[in-house]
């Protein structure tokens, strides 16, 4: 290996895009490090070496990829396990190791937390409005709850604002999904079949107080609206409903179509109607730009392409990921479906990974699959991320690495993955069609619920199912669930 | 010499028969008493349950979140069943000698249109009686079977119709089109098996002279056939010609439950004497296979309704056994039956284990009801 590979060992500083070739004596050090006796010693030696080469003031922990695979054993074991002969050229890459966030904060809630979003200087809603004035004290966390309320919090666990309750212009069922459209506009979706747009206003006093006032309500879905995605610059909203359709809506009231009258609460024959119409402000009602048909089962997740906002993705319990061309909306919604990719399991969550040209989807079969959305692509599932013990219901891309992904599961955990590498699936394992044949990736670390500390694990994540999650560069990984808690995990400063 | 093993047909490996339920994905906690009966709604998003605590509950299937709790009365709820079809969403619940019809107002798929359609289905019979200028002639022939509103307290919760019959109803089964349903009240003697017409609020008793104690019943999906199980046999009646077609002999001492394969030619039978039988109706009146996987009574059996080759049973030993069961159209070839997985999790409580099981309409998921007061989703 020494003779044949020395000159070919190349290092790439992937995050900064900096590439370096080694001096002869540095390569000698590297070889020594690579052949260190124990895996720990080896990783430490490699890390020290790279830090000294980079002349870093503060040592940074690194991970090493050899031929695209994470090196987690000794090199000898690695070469044997992967059937690599000593004659082969090795490509070595080092990347900043993902560190388990050590600082946590929790906010108690009155009821199950179904969904969370964040507002920070680096969050989408702030970037869309070019609002660079969101310092630490103005960072906000948005939560949706099964009690039907939308809440805004500061990062010190203090409640800043609560949406109106049922009868006062609020939702008449549990909230399933919430998003910041801008620093002053919120969107929520509910079991009550509606999507609501809210104006969010903060006082300039300290501590800040704020109000959430209904702007208008969107009608069109025939069943619960379980997930939404928003795009600030266009004011577009996508919705995933258990009525099997994908809704396309506008947050601009003046250009929104009229609401379909047969779905309004005023057409309810039940006594519920009397309860609902009692008092309360009259909130304007609007309808969808389009309801995209195609899925054959509940739609569970929607996403805009971050690089091409006229492209949308949806996932469904019908096992498919569908790609939609929003330029066809509203004139020819029947032609909006671009492609449909089928996997072996019902899909429950979605996240676009633009740097990889892949779409991640969480399954009811306890995995995350990385799907190539293109109709012509030879392989539907590029990789399978395994380790969760229950349905994967929320996904978020790392704010710093195009390879980083976080997944939230009904097993009561959030897992963080680096989707590089992976090993060939063991035959006969949890194999199902395409998923069984691809590469299997294991998670880098796991974030359990703080509320479970010191308590025995319950079957099926009972009491601690994670239901919603967001990942922000400034705030960290924010998650909420059945434990009635919002939990923040972030790296120590 | 020929190895006798080599003559046996090779069974496929369970791994190759995925997907099938293997893992508990949600626990539905809240009932204060044994959960007797469960049913997944026709859209596959809502679970209904009925328990000894006298309540009917509705849950979000995927999360286990309770959406509505309706207190029917003090008597145990022995059966909950959805009316088939998606145009209307109606749940029937049996409590004592009464059957209640519920339009669950809090479930998300209850749009104004679905609610109206559901009300029409339940109320049509009131109009029918009035329209004839007669005070419900059908129920007058059968004193004790009355159709009425259940009172304002229940009506506010969406319970809009009540039928009173002679004895405690243990089983409700709907015809596929939702217009007819049958009730079985084993202690009801000549009134034990009744067939009801929802649109006319009419009750008929076609099986007044039934040999043996009736236990359960089911309708054929496409032919006018009706299956009645007594303790030892399953009788198949032609409803249009009003005659007995066949009497199946499963070989069990006490049948608990039956379910028809959606194709209509194969019937599974569960028995309190720990076994389960598969009958090929074209083949014989005796079972094609008898399956003994349990140490206690089998209380419920269910074939996947959405075309997946799966069936499952529920037992007082606290487990459920999932099987692969593929039916082929070829008359020369028999069904392939392979045991796949034992689902464990329910706690045996006062010698009772799993009391009911139901499938998701499309996915390879099932839900179980336990004497331990919980329901469980398996995926
Ligand atoms: Mg046959």
Coordinates of C-alpha atoms in Angstrom, one line a residue, chain B residues 127-134 137-138 202:
Chain B
X127 CA -89.6 9.4 6.5
X128 CA -90.3 5.9 5.2
X129 CA -92.6 5.1 8.1
X130 CA -94.4 8.4 7.9
X131 CA -94.6 8.2 4.1
X132 CA -96.6 5.0 4.3
X133 CA -99.0 6.7 6.6
X134 CA -98.4 3.8 9.0
X137 CA -95.5 -1.6 10.4
X138 CA -92.4 -3.7 10.2
X202 CA -87.0 -2.3 9.4

